[in-house]
Amino acid sequence: MGKTYEGGVPLVEVVRSGFVEGLHRGSVVVLDAAGAVVAGAGDGVSPIFPRSSSKPMQAVGMLRAGLPLTDPADVALVSASHAGEEFHLERVGALLRRGGLDETALHCPPDLPVGDAAREAVLRAGGGPSRIQMNCSGKHTGMLLTCLAAGWPLNGYWRPDHPLQRRLTAAIEEFTGEEAAAVGVDGCGAPVLAVSLTGLARAYLRLVSAEPGTVERTVADAMRAFPELVGGTQADDTRLMRGVPGLLAKVGAEGVIAAAVPGIGAVALKIDDGAARARMPVLVSALRRLGVDAPVLTEYADVPLLGGGLPVGAVRAV
């Protein structure tokens, strides 16, 4: 693994009225079902922060440490970057109450929902930011419940040297097959580990290829069974998992997304400037290289570009 991410290559072009007005650079890695790299562009071997694309591995670490969840929907929520819709908040609240806690125990910062409709509903009702609305509140609730089950202190559960975070670090390093190159503070306040895109794709392939009954397969199955809890009604990863049979996907901040289909392969990518609009056309192109296709991929292949409120171009993979 390289020491510093070198940056990517042009992956996406922004076309307005037939004129290319911009480019998004990035890196992408495509693995086949055996884990071999079959396509790629940019820097797939140097470390990047996967951001929330690490959540499935963190969920594995929590369950291995004793997180007492039996409902797959709850497992999906612990792996989520939820949109803050009412059904998300109700389930997070129920999990907190199960542990005798409320949202004041969460270390994630107060925030408005990341989902457009949910955020607008809160503002129309005169509401404001809260910890439970923060898109990582499901993960943080899982961390708290894991600490309660394991007998670890709740205070400082987010610190890298806490027993919980050591377990989660071990899970990420196991599944990526790499030692973390750096430890940062994610947007939610929890640690985020730097690994390569190749390692990230490898981890997702392991999740979907695991034997039934294993903890990792439990997480993958839960996310695929309840994709609305992983993202939200209109979230990109939710729609992908609804529309492509067997596909596991999870977005991360700063233009990251990882996906895998059992028996077919896996993809991990990062858009260098963090633009969310650029990652889906690249993912579609990569999945099609693996022979994966579905109507939802056609919808995401070109992101419409508007002029005067009407389509005049597209954001599309190079």
PDB file of C-alpha atoms in Angstrom:
ATOM      1  CA  MET A   1       0.000   0.000   0.000  1.00  0.00           C
ATOM      2  CA  GLY A   2       1.326   3.428  -0.912  1.00  0.00           C
ATOM      3  CA  LYS A   3       1.976   5.981   1.813  1.00  0.00           C
ATOM      4  CA  THR A   4       0.052   8.939   0.417  1.00  0.00           C
ATOM      5  CA  TYR A   5      -2.950   9.022  -1.874  1.00  0.00           C
ATOM      6  CA  GLU A   6      -1.660  10.400  -5.159  1.00  0.00           C
ATOM      7  CA  GLY A   7      -4.997  11.546  -6.503  1.00  0.00           C
ATOM      8  CA  GLY A   8      -6.958  10.155  -9.363  1.00  0.00           C
ATOM      9  CA  VAL A   9      -7.513  10.651 -13.062  1.00  0.00           C
ATOM     10  CA  PRO A  10     -10.450  12.183 -14.973  1.00  0.00           C
ATOM     11  CA  LEU A  11     -13.354   9.797 -14.422  1.00  0.00           C
ATOM     12  CA  VAL A  12     -16.408  11.991 -15.026  1.00  0.00           C
ATOM     13  CA  GLU A  13     -17.167  14.807 -17.418  1.00  0.00           C
ATOM     14  CA  VAL A  14     -19.740  17.540 -16.949  1.00  0.00           C
ATOM     15  CA  VAL A  15     -21.377  18.241 -20.318  1.00  0.00           C
ATOM     16  CA  ARG A  16     -23.597  21.294 -20.764  1.00  0.00           C
ATOM     17  CA  SER A  17     -25.237  21.938 -24.126  1.00  0.00           C
ATOM     18  CA  GLY A  18     -22.729  19.650 -25.807  1.00  0.00           C
ATOM     19  CA  PHE A  19     -19.767  21.448 -24.242  1.00  0.00           C
ATOM     20  CA  VAL A  20     -17.540  19.805 -21.604  1.00  0.00           C
ATOM     21  CA  GLU A  21     -17.415  22.445 -18.875  1.00  0.00           C
ATOM     22  CA  GLY A  22     -15.753  20.417 -16.150  1.00  0.00           C
ATOM     23  CA  LEU A  23     -14.179  17.161 -14.990  1.00  0.00           C
ATOM     24  CA  HIS A  24     -14.198  15.174 -11.778  1.00  0.00           C
ATOM     25  CA  ARG A  25     -11.049  13.222 -11.015  1.00  0.00           C
ATOM     26  CA  GLY A  26     -10.918  10.138  -8.884  1.00  0.00           C
ATOM     27  CA  SER A  27      -9.847   6.525  -8.466  1.00  0.00           C
ATOM     28  CA  VAL A  28     -11.714   3.256  -8.851  1.00  0.00           C
ATOM     29  CA  VAL A  29     -10.886  -0.424  -8.312  1.00  0.00           C
ATOM     30  CA  VAL A  30     -12.848  -3.358  -9.750  1.00  0.00           C
ATOM     31  CA  LEU A  31     -12.350  -6.893  -8.384  1.00  0.00           C
ATOM     32  CA  ASP A  32     -13.669 -10.144  -9.821  1.00  0.00           C
ATOM     33  CA  ALA A  33     -15.334 -12.844  -7.717  1.00  0.00           C
ATOM     34  CA  ALA A  34     -11.927 -14.264  -6.758  1.00  0.00           C
ATOM     35  CA  GLY A  35     -10.690 -10.886  -5.526  1.00  0.00           C
ATOM     36  CA  ALA A  36      -8.345 -10.175  -8.433  1.00  0.00           C
ATOM     37  CA  VAL A  37      -8.142  -6.629  -9.805  1.00  0.00           C
ATOM     38  CA  VAL A  38      -9.693  -6.719 -13.271  1.00  0.00           C
ATOM     39  CA  ALA A  39     -10.048  -2.984 -13.921  1.00  0.00           C
ATOM     40  CA  GLY A  40      -9.162   0.298 -12.330  1.00  0.00           C
ATOM     41  CA  ALA A  41      -8.059   3.868 -12.753  1.00  0.00           C
ATOM     42  CA  GLY A  42      -6.167   6.312 -10.614  1.00  0.00           C
ATOM     43  CA  ASP A  43      -4.602   5.302  -7.308  1.00  0.00           C
ATOM     44  CA  GLY A  44      -6.217   2.188  -5.875  1.00  0.00           C
ATOM     45  CA  VAL A  45      -3.373   1.139  -3.589  1.00  0.00           C
ATOM     46  CA  SER A  46      -2.688   4.188  -1.405  1.00  0.00           C
ATOM     47  CA  PRO A  47      -4.736   4.900   1.735  1.00  0.00           C
ATOM     48  CA  ILE A  48      -7.887   6.999   1.754  1.00  0.00           C
ATOM     49  CA  PHE A  49     -10.506   7.537   4.445  1.00  0.00           C
ATOM     50  CA  PRO A  50     -13.524   5.382   3.421  1.00  0.00           C
ATOM     51  CA  ARG A  51     -15.694   7.420   5.783  1.00  0.00           C
ATOM     52  CA  SER A  52     -19.102   5.767   6.232  1.00  0.00           C
ATOM     53  CA  SER A  53     -18.275   2.991   3.788  1.00  0.00           C
ATOM     54  CA  SER A  54     -16.481   1.449   6.799  1.00  0.00           C
ATOM     55  CA  LYS A  55     -19.737   0.991   8.718  1.00  0.00           C
ATOM     56  CA  PRO A  56     -20.470  -2.622   7.698  1.00  0.00           C
ATOM     57  CA  MET A  57     -17.089  -3.717   9.079  1.00  0.00           C
ATOM     58  CA  GLN A  58     -17.666  -1.682  12.226  1.00  0.00           C
ATOM     59  CA  ALA A  59     -21.020  -3.427  12.637  1.00  0.00           C
ATOM     60  CA  VAL A  60     -19.254  -6.787  12.357  1.00  0.00           C
ATOM     61  CA  GLY A  61     -16.870  -5.694  15.098  1.00  0.00           C
ATOM     62  CA  MET A  62     -19.755  -4.660  17.349  1.00  0.00           C
ATOM     63  CA  LEU A  63     -21.602  -7.935  16.929  1.00  0.00           C
ATOM     64  CA  ARG A  64     -18.446  -9.920  17.594  1.00  0.00           C
ATOM     65  CA  ALA A  65     -17.924  -7.889  20.775  1.00  0.00           C
ATOM     66  CA  GLY A  66     -21.384  -8.832  22.044  1.00  0.00           C
ATOM     67  CA  LEU A  67     -23.842  -6.295  20.603  1.00  0.00           C
ATOM     68  CA  PRO A  68     -27.142  -8.004  21.489  1.00  0.00           C
ATOM     69  CA  LEU A  69     -29.187  -7.453  18.317  1.00  0.00           C
ATOM     70  CA  THR A  70     -31.380 -10.205  16.907  1.00  0.00           C
ATOM     71  CA  ASP A  71     -33.595  -8.144  14.581  1.00  0.00           C
ATOM     72  CA  PRO A  72     -31.894  -7.727  11.174  1.00  0.00           C
ATOM     73  CA  ALA A  73     -33.529  -4.312  10.853  1.00  0.00           C
ATOM     74  CA  ASP A  74     -31.609  -3.127  13.902  1.00  0.00           C
ATOM     75  CA  VAL A  75     -28.366  -4.518  12.449  1.00  0.00           C
ATOM     76  CA  ALA A  76     -29.046  -2.572   9.247  1.00  0.00           C
ATOM     77  CA  LEU A  77     -29.579   0.625  11.222  1.00  0.00           C
ATOM     78  CA  VAL A  78     -26.298   0.207  13.120  1.00  0.00           C
ATOM     79  CA  SER A  79     -24.601  -0.023   9.686  1.00  0.00           C
ATOM     80  CA  ALA A  80     -26.432   3.032   8.361  1.00  0.00           C
ATOM     81  CA  SER A  81     -26.009   6.630   7.327  1.00  0.00           C
ATOM     82  CA  HIS A  82     -29.714   7.217   7.701  1.00  0.00           C
ATOM     83  CA  ALA A  83     -31.651  10.091   6.172  1.00  0.00           C
ATOM     84  CA  GLY A  84     -33.321  11.123   9.436  1.00  0.00           C
ATOM     85  CA  GLU A  85     -36.771  10.017   8.356  1.00  0.00           C
ATOM     86  CA  GLU A  86     -39.331   9.305  11.065  1.00  0.00           C
ATOM     87  CA  PHE A  87     -38.925   5.542  10.871  1.00  0.00           C
ATOM     88  CA  HIS A  88     -35.162   5.933  11.350  1.00  0.00           C
ATOM     89  CA  LEU A  89     -35.544   8.137  14.416  1.00  0.00           C
ATOM     90  CA  GLU A  90     -38.165   5.896  15.999  1.00  0.00           C
ATOM     91  CA  ARG A  91     -35.931   2.842  15.707  1.00  0.00           C
ATOM     92  CA  VAL A  92     -32.840   4.643  17.019  1.00  0.00           C
ATOM     93  CA  GLY A  93     -34.878   5.921  19.954  1.00  0.00           C
ATOM     94  CA  ALA A  94     -36.165   2.422  20.698  1.00  0.00           C
ATOM     95  CA  LEU A  95     -32.627   1.017  20.696  1.00  0.00           C
ATOM     96  CA  LEU A  96     -31.433   3.732  23.062  1.00  0.00           C
ATOM     97  CA  ARG A  97     -34.312   3.052  25.456  1.00  0.00           C
ATOM     98  CA  ARG A  98     -33.479  -0.654  25.381  1.00  0.00           C
ATOM     99  CA  GLY A  99     -30.159   0.249  26.949  1.00  0.00           C
ATOM    100  CA  GLY A 100     -31.725   2.671  29.411  1.00  0.00           C
ATOM    101  CA  LEU A 101     -30.266   5.597  27.493  1.00  0.00           C
ATOM    102  CA  ASP A 102     -31.443   8.679  25.648  1.00  0.00           C
ATOM    103  CA  GLU A 103     -29.847  10.777  22.936  1.00  0.00           C
ATOM    104  CA  THR A 104     -27.734  12.723  25.429  1.00  0.00           C
ATOM    105  CA  ALA A 105     -25.515   9.613  25.596  1.00  0.00           C
ATOM    106  CA  LEU A 106     -24.651   9.958  21.901  1.00  0.00           C
ATOM    107  CA  HIS A 107     -21.314  11.566  21.070  1.00  0.00           C
ATOM    108  CA  CYS A 108     -22.287  12.378  17.475  1.00  0.00           C
ATOM    109  CA  PRO A 109     -22.944  16.124  17.082  1.00  0.00           C
ATOM    110  CA  PRO A 110     -26.413  17.649  16.797  1.00  0.00           C
ATOM    111  CA  ASP A 111     -27.462  17.928  13.181  1.00  0.00           C
ATOM    112  CA  LEU A 112     -30.419  18.226  10.858  1.00  0.00           C
ATOM    113  CA  PRO A 113     -31.410  15.153   8.817  1.00  0.00           C
ATOM    114  CA  VAL A 114     -29.314  14.602   5.701  1.00  0.00           C
ATOM    115  CA  GLY A 115     -32.405  13.596   3.722  1.00  0.00           C
ATOM    116  CA  ASP A 116     -33.899  16.570   1.896  1.00  0.00           C
ATOM    117  CA  ALA A 117     -37.540  15.795   2.695  1.00  0.00           C
ATOM    118  CA  ALA A 118     -36.833  14.973   6.338  1.00  0.00           C
ATOM    119  CA  ARG A 119     -34.754  18.115   6.804  1.00  0.00           C
ATOM    120  CA  GLU A 120     -37.431  20.308   5.264  1.00  0.00           C
ATOM    121  CA  ALA A 121     -40.088  18.716   7.483  1.00  0.00           C
ATOM    122  CA  VAL A 122     -38.059  19.483  10.614  1.00  0.00           C
ATOM    123  CA  LEU A 123     -37.533  23.092   9.572  1.00  0.00           C
ATOM    124  CA  ARG A 124     -41.206  23.581   8.626  1.00  0.00           C
ATOM    125  CA  ALA A 125     -42.183  22.336  12.082  1.00  0.00           C
ATOM    126  CA  GLY A 126     -39.841  24.831  13.714  1.00  0.00           C
ATOM    127  CA  GLY A 127     -37.351  22.191  14.785  1.00  0.00           C
ATOM    128  CA  GLY A 128     -33.586  22.272  14.752  1.00  0.00           C
ATOM    129  CA  PRO A 129     -30.530  20.066  15.001  1.00  0.00           C
ATOM    130  CA  SER A 130     -30.432  17.106  17.391  1.00  0.00           C
ATOM    131  CA  ARG A 131     -28.049  14.221  18.001  1.00  0.00           C
ATOM    132  CA  ILE A 132     -30.577  11.542  17.104  1.00  0.00           C
ATOM    133  CA  GLN A 133     -31.165  13.159  13.703  1.00  0.00           C
ATOM    134  CA  MET A 134     -27.458  12.980  12.850  1.00  0.00           C
ATOM    135  CA  ASN A 135     -27.021  10.358  10.132  1.00  0.00           C
ATOM    136  CA  CYS A 136     -24.581   8.283  12.237  1.00  0.00           C
ATOM    137  CA  SER A 137     -26.809   8.042  15.314  1.00  0.00           C
ATOM    138  CA  GLY A 138     -27.602   4.392  14.555  1.00  0.00           C
ATOM    139  CA  LYS A 139     -23.902   3.492  14.546  1.00  0.00           C
ATOM    140  CA  HIS A 140     -23.277   5.420  17.760  1.00  0.00           C
ATOM    141  CA  THR A 141     -26.255   3.736  19.421  1.00  0.00           C
ATOM    142  CA  GLY A 142     -24.802   0.379  18.428  1.00  0.00           C
ATOM    143  CA  MET A 143     -21.469   1.405  19.939  1.00  0.00           C
ATOM    144  CA  LEU A 144     -23.150   2.339  23.225  1.00  0.00           C
ATOM    145  CA  LEU A 145     -25.106  -0.923  23.404  1.00  0.00           C
ATOM    146  CA  THR A 146     -21.938  -2.882  22.622  1.00  0.00           C
ATOM    147  CA  CYS A 147     -20.171  -1.204  25.534  1.00  0.00           C
ATOM    148  CA  LEU A 148     -23.057  -2.018  27.870  1.00  0.00           C
ATOM    149  CA  ALA A 149     -23.014  -5.668  26.788  1.00  0.00           C
ATOM    150  CA  ALA A 150     -19.232  -5.980  27.118  1.00  0.00           C
ATOM    151  CA  GLY A 151     -18.984  -4.119  30.418  1.00  0.00           C
ATOM    152  CA  TRP A 152     -16.905  -1.328  28.924  1.00  0.00           C
ATOM    153  CA  PRO A 153     -17.255   2.298  30.041  1.00  0.00           C
ATOM    154  CA  LEU A 154     -19.579   4.499  28.012  1.00  0.00           C
ATOM    155  CA  ASN A 155     -17.405   7.513  28.683  1.00  0.00           C
ATOM    156  CA  GLY A 156     -15.017   8.032  25.802  1.00  0.00           C
ATOM    157  CA  TYR A 157     -16.453   5.172  23.721  1.00  0.00           C
ATOM    158  CA  TRP A 158     -15.462   7.155  20.621  1.00  0.00           C
ATOM    159  CA  ARG A 159     -11.776   7.454  21.461  1.00  0.00           C
ATOM    160  CA  PRO A 160      -9.340   5.315  19.430  1.00  0.00           C
ATOM    161  CA  ASP A 161      -7.822   3.748  22.564  1.00  0.00           C
ATOM    162  CA  HIS A 162     -11.193   2.639  23.986  1.00  0.00           C
ATOM    163  CA  PRO A 163     -11.638  -1.171  24.037  1.00  0.00           C
ATOM    164  CA  LEU A 164     -14.595  -0.829  21.645  1.00  0.00           C
ATOM    165  CA  GLN A 165     -12.661   1.098  19.026  1.00  0.00           C
ATOM    166  CA  ARG A 166      -9.753  -1.329  19.264  1.00  0.00           C
ATOM    167  CA  ARG A 167     -12.164  -4.147  18.365  1.00  0.00           C
ATOM    168  CA  LEU A 168     -13.598  -2.175  15.464  1.00  0.00           C
ATOM    169  CA  THR A 169     -10.118  -1.339  14.198  1.00  0.00           C
ATOM    170  CA  ALA A 170      -9.255  -5.040  14.273  1.00  0.00           C
ATOM    171  CA  ALA A 171     -12.366  -5.861  12.216  1.00  0.00           C
ATOM    172  CA  ILE A 172     -11.587  -3.255   9.550  1.00  0.00           C
ATOM    173  CA  GLU A 173      -7.976  -4.369   9.283  1.00  0.00           C
ATOM    174  CA  GLU A 174      -9.037  -8.024   9.064  1.00  0.00           C
ATOM    175  CA  PHE A 175     -11.538  -7.507   6.271  1.00  0.00           C
ATOM    176  CA  THR A 176      -9.461  -5.087   4.219  1.00  0.00           C
ATOM    177  CA  GLY A 177      -6.331  -7.168   4.740  1.00  0.00           C
ATOM    178  CA  GLU A 178      -4.394  -4.009   5.577  1.00  0.00           C
ATOM    179  CA  GLU A 179      -3.016  -2.260   8.601  1.00  0.00           C
ATOM    180  CA  ALA A 180      -4.593   1.169   8.929  1.00  0.00           C
ATOM    181  CA  ALA A 181      -2.239   3.814   7.566  1.00  0.00           C
ATOM    182  CA  ALA A 182      -3.775   6.594   9.650  1.00  0.00           C
ATOM    183  CA  VAL A 183      -6.538   7.223  12.174  1.00  0.00           C
ATOM    184  CA  GLY A 184      -8.695  10.313  11.821  1.00  0.00           C
ATOM    185  CA  VAL A 185     -11.824  11.769  13.378  1.00  0.00           C
ATOM    186  CA  ASP A 186     -14.892  11.182  11.215  1.00  0.00           C
ATOM    187  CA  GLY A 187     -17.663  13.754  10.872  1.00  0.00           C
ATOM    188  CA  CYS A 188     -19.626  11.998  13.622  1.00  0.00           C
ATOM    189  CA  GLY A 189     -16.690  12.108  16.048  1.00  0.00           C
ATOM    190  CA  ALA A 190     -15.826   8.399  15.860  1.00  0.00           C
ATOM    191  CA  PRO A 191     -12.504   7.162  14.473  1.00  0.00           C
ATOM    192  CA  VAL A 192     -12.042   6.628  10.736  1.00  0.00           C
ATOM    193  CA  LEU A 193      -9.199   4.456   9.439  1.00  0.00           C
ATOM    194  CA  ALA A 194      -7.214   4.989   6.245  1.00  0.00           C
ATOM    195  CA  VAL A 195      -7.089   1.962   3.922  1.00  0.00           C
ATOM    196  CA  SER A 196      -6.787   1.567   0.172  1.00  0.00           C
ATOM    197  CA  LEU A 197      -9.653   1.318  -2.295  1.00  0.00           C
ATOM    198  CA  THR A 198      -8.406  -2.181  -3.116  1.00  0.00           C
ATOM    199  CA  GLY A 199      -8.677  -3.128   0.552  1.00  0.00           C
ATOM    200  CA  LEU A 200     -12.145  -1.584   0.781  1.00  0.00           C
ATOM    201  CA  ALA A 201     -13.378  -3.516  -2.256  1.00  0.00           C
ATOM    202  CA  ARG A 202     -11.835  -6.677  -0.811  1.00  0.00           C
ATOM    203  CA  ALA A 203     -13.741  -6.139   2.439  1.00  0.00           C
ATOM    204  CA  TYR A 204     -17.089  -5.829   0.669  1.00  0.00           C
ATOM    205  CA  LEU A 205     -16.398  -8.945  -1.357  1.00  0.00           C
ATOM    206  CA  ARG A 206     -15.692 -10.833   1.868  1.00  0.00           C
ATOM    207  CA  LEU A 207     -18.940  -9.587   3.401  1.00  0.00           C
ATOM    208  CA  VAL A 208     -21.137 -10.856   0.563  1.00  0.00           C
ATOM    209  CA  SER A 209     -19.145 -14.071   0.054  1.00  0.00           C
ATOM    210  CA  ALA A 210     -19.192 -15.177   3.692  1.00  0.00           C
ATOM    211  CA  GLU A 211     -20.923 -18.378   4.740  1.00  0.00           C
ATOM    212  CA  PRO A 212     -24.521 -18.057   6.004  1.00  0.00           C
ATOM    213  CA  GLY A 213     -24.625 -17.792   9.766  1.00  0.00           C
ATOM    214  CA  THR A 214     -21.349 -15.897  10.093  1.00  0.00           C
ATOM    215  CA  VAL A 215     -21.411 -12.455  11.640  1.00  0.00           C
ATOM    216  CA  GLU A 216     -20.203 -10.812   8.447  1.00  0.00           C
ATOM    217  CA  ARG A 217     -22.915 -12.484   6.392  1.00  0.00           C
ATOM    218  CA  THR A 218     -25.458 -11.427   9.027  1.00  0.00           C
ATOM    219  CA  VAL A 219     -24.490  -7.795   8.475  1.00  0.00           C
ATOM    220  CA  ALA A 220     -24.524  -8.073   4.680  1.00  0.00           C
ATOM    221  CA  ASP A 221     -27.897  -9.842   4.698  1.00  0.00           C
ATOM    222  CA  ALA A 222     -29.428  -7.315   7.099  1.00  0.00           C
ATOM    223  CA  MET A 223     -28.346  -4.343   4.990  1.00  0.00           C
ATOM    224  CA  ARG A 224     -29.684  -5.942   1.806  1.00  0.00           C
ATOM    225  CA  ALA A 225     -32.962  -6.929   3.473  1.00  0.00           C
ATOM    226  CA  PHE A 226     -33.594  -3.446   4.914  1.00  0.00           C
ATOM    227  CA  PRO A 227     -31.934  -0.997   2.508  1.00  0.00           C
ATOM    228  CA  GLU A 228     -34.289   1.849   3.514  1.00  0.00           C
ATOM    229  CA  LEU A 229     -32.790   1.732   6.996  1.00  0.00           C
ATOM    230  CA  VAL A 230     -29.234   1.849   5.611  1.00  0.00           C
ATOM    231  CA  GLY A 231     -29.803   5.089   3.724  1.00  0.00           C
ATOM    232  CA  GLY A 232     -33.305   6.383   3.270  1.00  0.00           C
ATOM    233  CA  THR A 233     -36.274   6.282   0.971  1.00  0.00           C
ATOM    234  CA  GLN A 234     -34.364   7.996  -1.856  1.00  0.00           C
ATOM    235  CA  ALA A 235     -30.735   7.335  -0.872  1.00  0.00           C
ATOM    236  CA  ASP A 236     -28.372   6.124  -3.602  1.00  0.00           C
ATOM    237  CA  ASP A 237     -27.189   3.007  -1.783  1.00  0.00           C
ATOM    238  CA  THR A 238     -30.763   2.146  -0.786  1.00  0.00           C
ATOM    239  CA  ARG A 239     -31.988   2.346  -4.364  1.00  0.00           C
ATOM    240  CA  LEU A 240     -29.041   0.293  -5.606  1.00  0.00           C
ATOM    241  CA  MET A 241     -29.698  -2.511  -3.134  1.00  0.00           C
ATOM    242  CA  ARG A 242     -33.407  -2.469  -3.968  1.00  0.00           C
ATOM    243  CA  GLY A 243     -32.721  -2.574  -7.697  1.00  0.00           C
ATOM    244  CA  VAL A 244     -29.808  -5.014  -8.085  1.00  0.00           C
ATOM    245  CA  PRO A 245     -30.401  -8.493  -6.624  1.00  0.00           C
ATOM    246  CA  GLY A 246     -27.732  -9.488  -4.115  1.00  0.00           C
ATOM    247  CA  LEU A 247     -25.850  -6.192  -4.260  1.00  0.00           C
ATOM    248  CA  LEU A 248     -24.428  -4.697  -1.054  1.00  0.00           C
ATOM    249  CA  ALA A 249     -23.577  -0.997  -1.219  1.00  0.00           C
ATOM    250  CA  LYS A 250     -22.665   1.787   1.187  1.00  0.00           C
ATOM    251  CA  VAL A 251     -21.766   5.384   0.447  1.00  0.00           C
ATOM    252  CA  GLY A 252     -19.207   7.429   2.334  1.00  0.00           C
ATOM    253  CA  ALA A 253     -18.527  11.134   2.529  1.00  0.00           C
ATOM    254  CA  GLU A 254     -16.018  12.822   0.212  1.00  0.00           C
ATOM    255  CA  GLY A 255     -17.162  10.947  -2.864  1.00  0.00           C
ATOM    256  CA  VAL A 256     -16.652   7.374  -1.646  1.00  0.00           C
ATOM    257  CA  ILE A 257     -18.821   4.330  -2.380  1.00  0.00           C
ATOM    258  CA  ALA A 258     -18.218   0.584  -2.219  1.00  0.00           C
ATOM    259  CA  ALA A 259     -20.359  -2.239  -3.568  1.00  0.00           C
ATOM    260  CA  ALA A 260     -20.192  -5.988  -4.096  1.00  0.00           C
ATOM    261  CA  VAL A 261     -22.293  -8.750  -5.657  1.00  0.00           C
ATOM    262  CA  PRO A 262     -21.700 -12.352  -4.553  1.00  0.00           C
ATOM    263  CA  GLY A 263     -20.132 -14.552  -7.203  1.00  0.00           C
ATOM    264  CA  ILE A 264     -19.458 -11.531  -9.430  1.00  0.00           C
ATOM    265  CA  GLY A 265     -17.114  -9.042  -7.797  1.00  0.00           C
ATOM    266  CA  ALA A 266     -16.716  -5.732  -5.995  1.00  0.00           C
ATOM    267  CA  VAL A 267     -16.055  -2.043  -6.664  1.00  0.00           C
ATOM    268  CA  ALA A 268     -14.657   0.762  -4.526  1.00  0.00           C
ATOM    269  CA  LEU A 269     -14.137   4.322  -5.677  1.00  0.00           C
ATOM    270  CA  LYS A 270     -13.383   7.835  -4.522  1.00  0.00           C
ATOM    271  CA  ILE A 271     -14.076  11.125  -6.278  1.00  0.00           C
ATOM    272  CA  ASP A 272     -11.198  13.412  -5.369  1.00  0.00           C
ATOM    273  CA  ASP A 273     -13.185  16.619  -4.932  1.00  0.00           C
ATOM    274  CA  GLY A 274     -15.830  14.801  -2.868  1.00  0.00           C
ATOM    275  CA  ALA A 275     -18.654  15.494  -5.326  1.00  0.00           C
ATOM    276  CA  ALA A 276     -21.492  13.069  -4.657  1.00  0.00           C
ATOM    277  CA  ARG A 277     -22.944  13.650  -8.128  1.00  0.00           C
ATOM    278  CA  ALA A 278     -19.895  12.063  -9.755  1.00  0.00           C
ATOM    279  CA  ARG A 279     -19.689   8.745  -7.931  1.00  0.00           C
ATOM    280  CA  MET A 280     -22.780   7.010  -9.284  1.00  0.00           C
ATOM    281  CA  PRO A 281     -21.905   7.226 -13.013  1.00  0.00           C
ATOM    282  CA  VAL A 282     -18.477   5.748 -12.206  1.00  0.00           C
ATOM    283  CA  LEU A 283     -20.007   2.971 -10.098  1.00  0.00           C
ATOM    284  CA  VAL A 284     -22.449   2.106 -12.872  1.00  0.00           C
ATOM    285  CA  SER A 285     -19.623   1.897 -15.406  1.00  0.00           C
ATOM    286  CA  ALA A 286     -17.602  -0.328 -13.068  1.00  0.00           C
ATOM    287  CA  LEU A 287     -20.510  -2.661 -12.299  1.00  0.00           C
ATOM    288  CA  ARG A 288     -21.250  -3.007 -15.997  1.00  0.00           C
ATOM    289  CA  ARG A 289     -17.648  -4.081 -16.542  1.00  0.00           C
ATOM    290  CA  LEU A 290     -18.474  -6.956 -14.203  1.00  0.00           C
ATOM    291  CA  GLY A 291     -21.554  -7.820 -16.254  1.00  0.00           C
ATOM    292  CA  VAL A 292     -24.023  -6.400 -13.740  1.00  0.00           C
ATOM    293  CA  ASP A 293     -26.993  -4.538 -15.154  1.00  0.00           C
ATOM    294  CA  ALA A 294     -30.453  -3.464 -13.994  1.00  0.00           C
ATOM    295  CA  PRO A 295     -32.886  -0.625 -14.743  1.00  0.00           C
ATOM    296  CA  VAL A 296     -31.683   1.321 -11.699  1.00  0.00           C
ATOM    297  CA  LEU A 297     -28.176   1.434 -13.159  1.00  0.00           C
ATOM    298  CA  THR A 298     -29.519   3.032 -16.329  1.00  0.00           C
ATOM    299  CA  GLU A 299     -31.128   5.707 -14.171  1.00  0.00           C
ATOM    300  CA  TYR A 300     -27.793   6.478 -12.539  1.00  0.00           C
ATOM    301  CA  ALA A 301     -25.530   6.203 -15.610  1.00  0.00           C
ATOM    302  CA  ASP A 302     -25.987   9.881 -16.529  1.00  0.00           C
ATOM    303  CA  VAL A 303     -26.917  12.494 -13.918  1.00  0.00           C
ATOM    304  CA  PRO A 304     -29.051  15.170 -15.613  1.00  0.00           C
ATOM    305  CA  LEU A 305     -27.664  18.701 -15.799  1.00  0.00           C
ATOM    306  CA  LEU A 306     -30.268  21.471 -15.897  1.00  0.00           C
ATOM    307  CA  GLY A 307     -30.402  24.829 -17.611  1.00  0.00           C
ATOM    308  CA  GLY A 308     -33.406  27.041 -17.079  1.00  0.00           C
ATOM    309  CA  GLY A 309     -35.030  24.168 -15.242  1.00  0.00           C
ATOM    310  CA  LEU A 310     -34.745  21.824 -18.227  1.00  0.00           C
ATOM    311  CA  PRO A 311     -32.232  19.048 -19.003  1.00  0.00           C
ATOM    312  CA  VAL A 312     -29.411  20.445 -21.132  1.00  0.00           C
ATOM    313  CA  GLY A 313     -26.636  17.962 -20.444  1.00  0.00           C
ATOM    314  CA  ALA A 314     -25.345  15.336 -18.064  1.00  0.00           C
ATOM    315  CA  VAL A 315     -22.690  14.320 -15.581  1.00  0.00           C
ATOM    316  CA  ARG A 316     -21.370  11.072 -17.040  1.00  0.00           C
ATOM    317  CA  ALA A 317     -18.468   8.647 -16.779  1.00  0.00           C
ATOM    318  CA  VAL A 318     -15.597   9.264 -19.171  1.00  0.00           C
TER     319      VAL A 318
END
